[in-house]
Coordinates of C-alpha atoms in Angstrom, one line a residue:
X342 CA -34.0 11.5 -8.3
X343 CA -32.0 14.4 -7.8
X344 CA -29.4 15.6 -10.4
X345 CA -26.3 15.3 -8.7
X346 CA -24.2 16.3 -12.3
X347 CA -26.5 19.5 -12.3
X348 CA -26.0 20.5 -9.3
X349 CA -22.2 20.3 -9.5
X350 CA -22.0 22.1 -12.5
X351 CA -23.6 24.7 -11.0
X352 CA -21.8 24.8 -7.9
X353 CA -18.3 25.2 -9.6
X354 CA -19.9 28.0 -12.2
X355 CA -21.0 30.1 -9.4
X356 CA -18.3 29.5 -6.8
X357 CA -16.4 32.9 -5.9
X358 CA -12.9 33.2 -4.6
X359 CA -14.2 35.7 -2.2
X360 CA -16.8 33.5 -0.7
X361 CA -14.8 30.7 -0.3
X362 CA -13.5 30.9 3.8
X363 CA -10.1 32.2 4.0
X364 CA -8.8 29.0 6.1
X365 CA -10.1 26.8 2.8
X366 CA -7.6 29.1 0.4
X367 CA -5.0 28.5 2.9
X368 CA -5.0 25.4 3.0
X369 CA -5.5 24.8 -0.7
X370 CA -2.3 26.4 -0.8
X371 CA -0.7 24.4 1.3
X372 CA -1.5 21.5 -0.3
X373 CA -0.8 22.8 -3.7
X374 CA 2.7 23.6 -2.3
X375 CA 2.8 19.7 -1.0
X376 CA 2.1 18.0 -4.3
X377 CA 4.6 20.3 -6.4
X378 CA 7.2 19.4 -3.8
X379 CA 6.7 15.8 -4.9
X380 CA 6.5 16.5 -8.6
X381 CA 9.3 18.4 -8.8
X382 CA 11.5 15.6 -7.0
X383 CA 10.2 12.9 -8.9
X384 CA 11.2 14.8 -12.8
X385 CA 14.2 14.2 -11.7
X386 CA 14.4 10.7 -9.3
X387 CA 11.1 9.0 -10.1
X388 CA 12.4 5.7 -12.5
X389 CA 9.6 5.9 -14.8
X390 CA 9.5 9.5 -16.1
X391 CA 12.1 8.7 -18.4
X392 CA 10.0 6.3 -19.9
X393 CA 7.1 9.0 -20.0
X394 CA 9.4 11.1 -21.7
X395 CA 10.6 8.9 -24.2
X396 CA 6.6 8.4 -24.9
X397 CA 6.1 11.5 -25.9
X398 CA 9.3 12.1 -28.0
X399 CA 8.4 8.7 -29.9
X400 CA 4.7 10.3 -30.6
X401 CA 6.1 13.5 -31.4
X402 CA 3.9 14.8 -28.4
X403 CA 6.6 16.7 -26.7
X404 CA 5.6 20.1 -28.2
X405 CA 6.3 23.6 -26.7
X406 CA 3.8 25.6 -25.6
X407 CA 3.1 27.9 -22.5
X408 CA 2.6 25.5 -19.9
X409 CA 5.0 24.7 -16.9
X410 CA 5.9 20.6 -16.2
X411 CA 7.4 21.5 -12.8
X412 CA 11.3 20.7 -12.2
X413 CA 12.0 21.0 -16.0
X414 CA 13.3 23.6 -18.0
X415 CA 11.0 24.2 -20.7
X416 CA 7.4 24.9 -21.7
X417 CA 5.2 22.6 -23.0
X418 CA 1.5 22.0 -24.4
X419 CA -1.3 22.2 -21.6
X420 CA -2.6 18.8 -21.9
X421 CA 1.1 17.0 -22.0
X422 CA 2.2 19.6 -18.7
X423 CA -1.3 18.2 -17.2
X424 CA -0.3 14.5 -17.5
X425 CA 3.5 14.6 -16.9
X426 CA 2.0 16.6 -13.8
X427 CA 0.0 14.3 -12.9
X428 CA 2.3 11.7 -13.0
X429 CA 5.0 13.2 -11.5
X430 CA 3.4 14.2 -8.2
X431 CA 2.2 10.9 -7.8
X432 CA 4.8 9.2 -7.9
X433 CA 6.7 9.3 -5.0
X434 CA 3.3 8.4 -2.9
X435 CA 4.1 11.6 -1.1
X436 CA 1.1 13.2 -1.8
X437 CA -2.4 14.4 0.1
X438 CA -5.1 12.0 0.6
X439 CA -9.0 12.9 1.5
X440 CA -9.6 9.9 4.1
X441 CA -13.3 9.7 3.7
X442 CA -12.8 9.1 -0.1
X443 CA -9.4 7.1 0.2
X444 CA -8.2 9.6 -3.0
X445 CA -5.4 12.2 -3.6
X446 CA -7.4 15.2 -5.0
X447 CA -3.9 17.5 -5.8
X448 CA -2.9 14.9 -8.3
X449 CA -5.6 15.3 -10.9
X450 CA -6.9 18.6 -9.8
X451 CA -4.1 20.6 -9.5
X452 CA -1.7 19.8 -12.9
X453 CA -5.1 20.8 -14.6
X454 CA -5.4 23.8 -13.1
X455 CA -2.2 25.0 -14.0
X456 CA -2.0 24.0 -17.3
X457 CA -5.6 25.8 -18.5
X458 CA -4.2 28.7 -15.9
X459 CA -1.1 29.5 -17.7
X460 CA -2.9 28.7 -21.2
X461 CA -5.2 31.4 -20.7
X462 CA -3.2 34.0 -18.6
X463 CA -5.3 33.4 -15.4
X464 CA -4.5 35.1 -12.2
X465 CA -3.6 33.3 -8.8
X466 CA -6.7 34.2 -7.5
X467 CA -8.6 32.0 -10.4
X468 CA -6.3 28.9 -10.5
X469 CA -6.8 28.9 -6.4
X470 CA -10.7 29.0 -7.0
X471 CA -10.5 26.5 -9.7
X472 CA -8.4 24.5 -7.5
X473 CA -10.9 24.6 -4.8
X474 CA -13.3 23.4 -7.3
X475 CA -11.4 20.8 -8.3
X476 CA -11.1 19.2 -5.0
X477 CA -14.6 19.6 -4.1
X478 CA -15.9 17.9 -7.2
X479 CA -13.4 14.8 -6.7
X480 CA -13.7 14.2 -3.1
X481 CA -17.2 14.4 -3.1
X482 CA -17.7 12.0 -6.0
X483 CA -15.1 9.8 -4.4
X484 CA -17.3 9.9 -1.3
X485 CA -20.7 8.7 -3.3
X486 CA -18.8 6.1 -5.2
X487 CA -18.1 4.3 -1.5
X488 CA -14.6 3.9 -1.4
X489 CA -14.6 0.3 0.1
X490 CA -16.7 -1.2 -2.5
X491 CA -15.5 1.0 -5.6
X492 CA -11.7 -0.9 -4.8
X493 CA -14.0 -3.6 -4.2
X494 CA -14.8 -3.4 -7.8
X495 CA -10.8 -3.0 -8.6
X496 CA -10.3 0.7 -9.4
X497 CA -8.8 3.5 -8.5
X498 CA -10.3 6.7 -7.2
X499 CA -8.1 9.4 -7.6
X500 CA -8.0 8.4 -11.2
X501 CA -11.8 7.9 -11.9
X502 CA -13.7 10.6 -9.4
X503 CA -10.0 12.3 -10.3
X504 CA -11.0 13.0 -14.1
X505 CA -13.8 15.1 -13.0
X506 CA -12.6 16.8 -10.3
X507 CA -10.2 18.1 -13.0
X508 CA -12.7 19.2 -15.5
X509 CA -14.1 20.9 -12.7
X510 CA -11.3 22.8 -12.3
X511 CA -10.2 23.4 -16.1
X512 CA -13.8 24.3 -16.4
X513 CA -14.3 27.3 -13.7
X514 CA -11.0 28.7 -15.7
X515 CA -12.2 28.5 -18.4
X516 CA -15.5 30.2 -17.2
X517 CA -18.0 27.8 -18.9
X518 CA -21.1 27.8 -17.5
X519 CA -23.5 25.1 -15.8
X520 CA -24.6 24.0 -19.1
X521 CA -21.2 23.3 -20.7
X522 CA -19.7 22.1 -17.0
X523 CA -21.9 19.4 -17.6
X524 CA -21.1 18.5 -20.8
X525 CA -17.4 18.6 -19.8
X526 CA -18.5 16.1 -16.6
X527 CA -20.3 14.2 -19.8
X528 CA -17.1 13.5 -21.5
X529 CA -15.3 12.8 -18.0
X530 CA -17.5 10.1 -17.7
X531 CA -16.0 8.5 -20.7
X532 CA -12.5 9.0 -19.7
X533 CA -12.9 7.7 -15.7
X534 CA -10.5 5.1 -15.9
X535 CA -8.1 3.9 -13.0
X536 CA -7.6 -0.2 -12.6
X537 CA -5.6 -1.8 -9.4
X538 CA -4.4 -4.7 -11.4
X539 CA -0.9 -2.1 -11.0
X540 CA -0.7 -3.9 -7.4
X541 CA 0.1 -7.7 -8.5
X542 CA 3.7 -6.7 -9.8
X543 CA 4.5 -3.5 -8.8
X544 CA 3.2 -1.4 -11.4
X545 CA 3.8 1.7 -12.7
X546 CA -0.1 2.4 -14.0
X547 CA -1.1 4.2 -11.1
X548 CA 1.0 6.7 -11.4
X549 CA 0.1 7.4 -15.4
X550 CA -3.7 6.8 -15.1
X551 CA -3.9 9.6 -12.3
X552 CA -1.4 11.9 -15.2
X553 CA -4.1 10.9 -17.7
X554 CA -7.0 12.2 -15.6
X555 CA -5.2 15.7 -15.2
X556 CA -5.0 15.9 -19.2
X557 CA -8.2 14.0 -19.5
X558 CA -9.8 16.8 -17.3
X559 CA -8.4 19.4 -18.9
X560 CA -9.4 18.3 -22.5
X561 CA -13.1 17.4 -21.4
X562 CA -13.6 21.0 -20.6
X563 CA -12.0 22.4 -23.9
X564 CA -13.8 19.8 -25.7
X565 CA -16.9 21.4 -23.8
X566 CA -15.6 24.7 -24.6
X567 CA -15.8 24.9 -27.9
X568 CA -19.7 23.0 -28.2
X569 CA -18.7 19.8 -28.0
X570 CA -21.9 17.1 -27.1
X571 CA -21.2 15.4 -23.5
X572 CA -23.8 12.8 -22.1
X573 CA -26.0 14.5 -19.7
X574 CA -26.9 12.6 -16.2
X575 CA -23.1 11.2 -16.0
X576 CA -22.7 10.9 -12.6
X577 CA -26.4 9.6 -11.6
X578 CA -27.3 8.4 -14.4
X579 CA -28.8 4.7 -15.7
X580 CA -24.9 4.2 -17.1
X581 CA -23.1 6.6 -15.0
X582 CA -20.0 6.6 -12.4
X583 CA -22.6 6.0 -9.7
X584 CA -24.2 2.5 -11.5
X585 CA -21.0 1.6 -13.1
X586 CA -18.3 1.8 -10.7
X587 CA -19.7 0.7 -7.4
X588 CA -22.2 -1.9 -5.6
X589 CA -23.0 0.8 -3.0
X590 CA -23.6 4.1 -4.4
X591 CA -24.5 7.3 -2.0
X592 CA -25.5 9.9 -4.4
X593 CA -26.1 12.3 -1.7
X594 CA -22.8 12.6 -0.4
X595 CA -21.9 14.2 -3.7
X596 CA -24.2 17.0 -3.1
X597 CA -24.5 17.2 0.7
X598 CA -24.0 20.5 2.5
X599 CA -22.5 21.7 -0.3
X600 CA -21.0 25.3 -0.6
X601 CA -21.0 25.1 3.5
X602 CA -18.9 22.4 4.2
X603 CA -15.7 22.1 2.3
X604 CA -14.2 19.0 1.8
X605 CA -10.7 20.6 1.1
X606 CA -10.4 20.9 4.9
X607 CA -10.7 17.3 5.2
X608 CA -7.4 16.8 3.0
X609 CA -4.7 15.2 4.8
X610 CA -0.9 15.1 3.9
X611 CA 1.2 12.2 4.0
X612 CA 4.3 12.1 6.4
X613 CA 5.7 9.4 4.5
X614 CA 5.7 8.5 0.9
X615 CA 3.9 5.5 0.7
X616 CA 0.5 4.3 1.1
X617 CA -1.8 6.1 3.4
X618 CA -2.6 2.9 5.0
X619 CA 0.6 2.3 6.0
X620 CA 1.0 5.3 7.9
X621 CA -1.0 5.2 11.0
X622 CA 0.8 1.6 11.9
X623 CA 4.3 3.6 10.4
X624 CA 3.6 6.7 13.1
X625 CA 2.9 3.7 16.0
X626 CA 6.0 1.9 15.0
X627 CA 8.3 4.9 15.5
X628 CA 6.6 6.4 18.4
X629 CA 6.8 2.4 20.3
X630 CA 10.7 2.2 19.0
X631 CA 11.1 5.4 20.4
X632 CA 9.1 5.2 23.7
X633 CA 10.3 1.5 24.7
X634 CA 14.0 1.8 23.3
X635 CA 13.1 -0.8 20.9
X636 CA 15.7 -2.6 19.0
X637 CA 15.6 -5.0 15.9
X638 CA 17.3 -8.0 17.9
X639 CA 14.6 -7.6 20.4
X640 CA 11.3 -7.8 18.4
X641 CA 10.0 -11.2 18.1
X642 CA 7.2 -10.7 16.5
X643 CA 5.2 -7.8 15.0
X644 CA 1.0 -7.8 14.0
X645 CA -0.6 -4.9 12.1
X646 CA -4.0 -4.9 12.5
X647 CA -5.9 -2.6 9.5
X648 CA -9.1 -2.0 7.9
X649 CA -9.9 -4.0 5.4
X650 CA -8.8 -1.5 2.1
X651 CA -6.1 -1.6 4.1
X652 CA -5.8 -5.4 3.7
X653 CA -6.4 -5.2 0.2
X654 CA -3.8 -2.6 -0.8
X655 CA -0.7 -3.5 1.6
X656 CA -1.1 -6.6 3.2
X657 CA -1.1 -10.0 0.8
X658 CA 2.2 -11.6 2.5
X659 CA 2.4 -13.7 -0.6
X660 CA 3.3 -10.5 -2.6
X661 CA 4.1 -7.7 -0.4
X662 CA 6.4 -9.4 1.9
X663 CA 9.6 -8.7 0.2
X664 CA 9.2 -6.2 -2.4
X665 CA 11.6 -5.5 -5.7
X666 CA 10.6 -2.2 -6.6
X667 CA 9.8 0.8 -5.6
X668 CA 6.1 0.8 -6.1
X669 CA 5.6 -3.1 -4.6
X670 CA 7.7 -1.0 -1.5
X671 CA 4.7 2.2 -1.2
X672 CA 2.2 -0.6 -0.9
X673 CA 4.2 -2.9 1.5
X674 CA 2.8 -2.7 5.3
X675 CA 5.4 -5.1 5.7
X676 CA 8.6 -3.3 4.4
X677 CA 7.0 0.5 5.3
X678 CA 6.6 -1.2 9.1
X679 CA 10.1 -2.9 9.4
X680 CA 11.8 0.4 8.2
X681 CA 9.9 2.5 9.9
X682 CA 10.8 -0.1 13.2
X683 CA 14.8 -0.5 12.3
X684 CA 15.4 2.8 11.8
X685 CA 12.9 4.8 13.9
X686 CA 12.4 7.2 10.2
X687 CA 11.0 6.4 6.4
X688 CA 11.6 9.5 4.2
X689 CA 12.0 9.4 0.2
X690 CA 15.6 8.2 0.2
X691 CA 15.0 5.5 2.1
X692 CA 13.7 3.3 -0.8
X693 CA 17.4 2.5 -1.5
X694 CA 16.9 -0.4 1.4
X695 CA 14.8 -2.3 -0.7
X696 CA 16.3 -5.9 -0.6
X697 CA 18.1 -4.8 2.1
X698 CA 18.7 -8.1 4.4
X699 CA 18.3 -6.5 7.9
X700 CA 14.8 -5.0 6.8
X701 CA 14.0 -8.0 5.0
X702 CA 14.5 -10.2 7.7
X703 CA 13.0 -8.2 9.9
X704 CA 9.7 -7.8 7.8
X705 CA 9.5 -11.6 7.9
X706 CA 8.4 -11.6 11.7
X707 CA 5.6 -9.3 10.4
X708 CA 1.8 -10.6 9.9
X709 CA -0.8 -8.1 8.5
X710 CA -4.1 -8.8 9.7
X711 CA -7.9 -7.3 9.5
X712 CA -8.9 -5.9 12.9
X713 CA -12.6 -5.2 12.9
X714 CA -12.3 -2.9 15.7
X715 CA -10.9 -0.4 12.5
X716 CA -14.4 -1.0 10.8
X717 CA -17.0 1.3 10.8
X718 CA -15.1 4.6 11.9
X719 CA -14.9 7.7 10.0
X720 CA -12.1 7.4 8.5
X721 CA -10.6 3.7 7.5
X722 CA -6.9 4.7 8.3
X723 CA -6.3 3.9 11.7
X724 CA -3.7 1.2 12.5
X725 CA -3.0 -1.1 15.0
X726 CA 0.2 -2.4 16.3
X727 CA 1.1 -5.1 18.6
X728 CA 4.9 -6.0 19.3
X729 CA 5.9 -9.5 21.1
X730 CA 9.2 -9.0 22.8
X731 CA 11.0 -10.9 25.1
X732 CA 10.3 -8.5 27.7
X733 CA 6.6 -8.9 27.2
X734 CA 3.6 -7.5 24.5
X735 CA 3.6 -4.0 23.5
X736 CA 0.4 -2.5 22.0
X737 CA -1.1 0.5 20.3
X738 CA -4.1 2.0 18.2
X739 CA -4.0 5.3 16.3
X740 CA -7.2 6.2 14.8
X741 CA -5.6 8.6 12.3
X742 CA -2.4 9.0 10.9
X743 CA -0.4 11.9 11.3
X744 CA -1.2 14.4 9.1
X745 CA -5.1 14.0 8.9
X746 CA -7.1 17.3 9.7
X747 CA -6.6 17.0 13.1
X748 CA -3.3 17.3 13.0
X749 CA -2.3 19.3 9.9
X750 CA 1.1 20.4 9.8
X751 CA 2.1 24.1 10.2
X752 CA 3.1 26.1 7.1
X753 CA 6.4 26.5 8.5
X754 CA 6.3 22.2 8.6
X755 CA 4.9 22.3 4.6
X756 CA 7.5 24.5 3.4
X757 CA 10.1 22.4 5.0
X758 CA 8.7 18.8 3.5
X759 CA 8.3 21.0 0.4
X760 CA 12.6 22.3 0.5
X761 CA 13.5 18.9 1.3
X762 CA 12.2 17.4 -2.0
X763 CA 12.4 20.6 -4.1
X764 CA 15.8 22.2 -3.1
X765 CA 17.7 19.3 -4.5
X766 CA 16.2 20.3 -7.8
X767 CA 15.8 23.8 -8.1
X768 CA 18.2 24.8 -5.8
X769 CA 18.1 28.5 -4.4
X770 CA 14.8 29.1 -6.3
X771 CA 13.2 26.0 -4.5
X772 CA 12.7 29.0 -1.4
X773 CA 11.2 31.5 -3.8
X774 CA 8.9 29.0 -5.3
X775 CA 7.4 27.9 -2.3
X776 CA 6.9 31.8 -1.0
X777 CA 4.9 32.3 -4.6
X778 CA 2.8 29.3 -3.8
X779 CA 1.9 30.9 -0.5
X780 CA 1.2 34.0 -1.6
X781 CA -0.7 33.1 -4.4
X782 CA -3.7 35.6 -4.8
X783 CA -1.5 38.2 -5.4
X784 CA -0.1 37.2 -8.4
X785 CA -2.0 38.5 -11.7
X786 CA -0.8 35.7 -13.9
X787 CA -0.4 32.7 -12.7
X788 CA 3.0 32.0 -15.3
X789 CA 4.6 34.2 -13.1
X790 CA 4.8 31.7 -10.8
X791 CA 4.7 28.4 -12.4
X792 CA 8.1 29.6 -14.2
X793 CA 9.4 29.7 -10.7
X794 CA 9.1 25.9 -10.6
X795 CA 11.3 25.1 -13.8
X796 CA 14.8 25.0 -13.8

């Protein structure tokens, strides 16, 4: 049996910034400059970071230190700036998402890497490797674990393959080597936690269990750091992520091609802030509206055909019909859809409609249903979308959603989500944020640039 933990610990010791392609640092970049966008928006809009904040105040865990919590004003302790991070950038459910392993690698990953980045004076070039790292580790995990059968089992895997992906990446920073990697992937396996119970009423656990895999990462590898005892074999082993977490484990995909092929590039970012399986039907919706001249008064009835994770996450019409919050509304195929119909758009603000009586009403001629024709592919985010007019039956399949690989945005697209969401915050320095982002590498210490993100 081969050792996938091993093996991973040694990949992220010896990875090199220099060997890593220059289109994979690019577009870790980019989609570092993606998530921050939405972490930054959501310090300030997201209804449950006050109640984060007010956590930490009650626990007297709200601290100064040197790390940056992006879109506030002050400095705080590593593994706090890693959770409220984490937290923050998911939030909005504006954030990337690896297909093949139906996870967000920037949430964990990339909170950790700043925090043990700024902790330690690292330059860009490091946090970029580390990031690199990060994602490699988690979307490759995410991959073994079998995505379909590891929500099958009711968790989450940005927050369980997440943890590890950002030990990984607090780990390269901190220069451990193989041996202590895998005692920091040792304690991760401990701390893997993630449930999708968040889904029944709206929730706001998803958003704090991927914040707690950031810190969890990032004290897993300084627990590791200074000789701490992790369980060996966590990932492959007879009680590891691989046995515990899912019915149909691939351990090879956790190792395959490895240092060659680099999952980063298969890191998508979402158009619209909401579930990525909303979004292929969301991009069909407003391309038909658009192509047909499609009106609300005219639609008689609307079926989304998705794959069955899909199903699972956005389409129960007993409890995603007519969603209350903001959270039952990202992982609504049936609000996302008639929004997306009415108005031909879905962007951040538009999550002031909920209970709106036009979109309600006009969610209530949707039905979300498996298509099997979605089974099987490469990636389980295709959509389907067939509209009943009076006119006659409109129809259309999209394979991906926008944003996928395939059609990955331009920087000059990135920096735009990214001013949209950030400007209202930061203002004029929003601009000079992102251009420090981009330019990374050339920064010696990383604080240099995270300070750009506070107020």
């Amino acid at each position: 049996m081969a050792d996938e933990t091993a093996t991973l610990a040694a990949y992220v010791s010896a990875l090199d910034h220099d060997d890593i392609p220059a289109e994979v640092r690019t577009r870790a970049k980019l989609l570092t400059l993606d998530f921050l966008g939405s972490a930054i928006r959501a310090r300030r809009d997201a209804e449950s970071t006050p109640s984060l904040l007010q956590m930490l105040t009650s626990l007297s865990l709200d601290g100064s230190g040197p790390a940056t919590v992006f879109g506030d004003e002050r400095g705080w302790t590593p593994a706090i700036a890693a959770l409220l991070n984490g937290a923050l950038g998911h939030s909005l459910d504006f954030d990337d998402t690896h297909a093949d392993s139906s996870l967000h690698p920037s949430a964990p990953v990339v909170p950790a890497a700043f925090a043990i980045g700024e902790l330690i004076g690292a330059s860009g070039r490091e946090v970029l490797t580390a990031i690199i790292a990060g994602y490699e580790v988690c979307c490759r995990l995410g991959n073994a674990l079998d995505p379909t059968s590891h929500y099958a089992r009711g968790f989450h895997p940005t927050a369980t393959a997440g943890a590890y992906g950002a030990a990984a990446a607090a780990a390269k920073l901190l220069k451990l080597s193989p041996e202590r990697i895998i005692a920091a992937f040792g304690v991760s396996g401990s701390q893997a936690a993630g449930s999708l119970q968040f889904l029944v009423n709206g929730a706001w656990n998803k958003r704090y269990q991927v914040g707690a895999a950031a810190m969890n990462g990032v004290i897993a590898a300084t627990l590791a750091n200074h000789g701490f005892v992790g369980a060996t074999q966590s990932i492959e082993g007879i009680h590891g992520l691989l046995v515990g977490y899912t019915d149909t484990p691939h351990p090879g995909k956790a190792i395959a091609d490895l240092g060659t092929v680099y999952e980063t590039m298969k890191i998508g970012i979402k158009p619209y802030p909401s579930c990525r399986y909303t979004h292929a039907a969301i991009d069909a919706l407003i391309a038909m509206r658009r192509e047909h001249g499609l009106t609300p008064d005219q639609i008689r009835r609307v079926e989304i055909g998705l794959h069955r994770n899909g199903i699972t996450l956005t389409g129960d019409a007993t409890t995603k019909r007519h969603p209350k919050t903001i959270v039952a509304g990202q992982f609504s195929m049936y609000f996302t859809g008639a929004l997306a119909l009415a108005q031909g758009s879905f962007g951040w603000d538009d999550y002031a409609r909920l209970g709106d009586a036009e979109i309600d009403a006009l969610a209530d001629r949707f039905e979300v249903v498996q298509d099997t024709r979605l089974e099987g592919r490469t990636h389980p985010f295709g959509g389907r979308v067939t509209i009943h007019t009076d006119q006659g039956v409109l129809e259309r399949i999209n394979d991906d959603p926008s944003g996928e690989p395939c059609s990955f945005p331009s920087a000059d697209a990135m920096t735009g989500k990214f001013m949209q969401l950030a400007q209202p915050v930061l203002g004029d320095g929003a601009q000079r944020f992102a251009d420090a982002l981009l330019t990374l590498e050339q920064f010696e210490r990383i604080d240099g640039v995270a300070r750009l993100g506070r107020l």
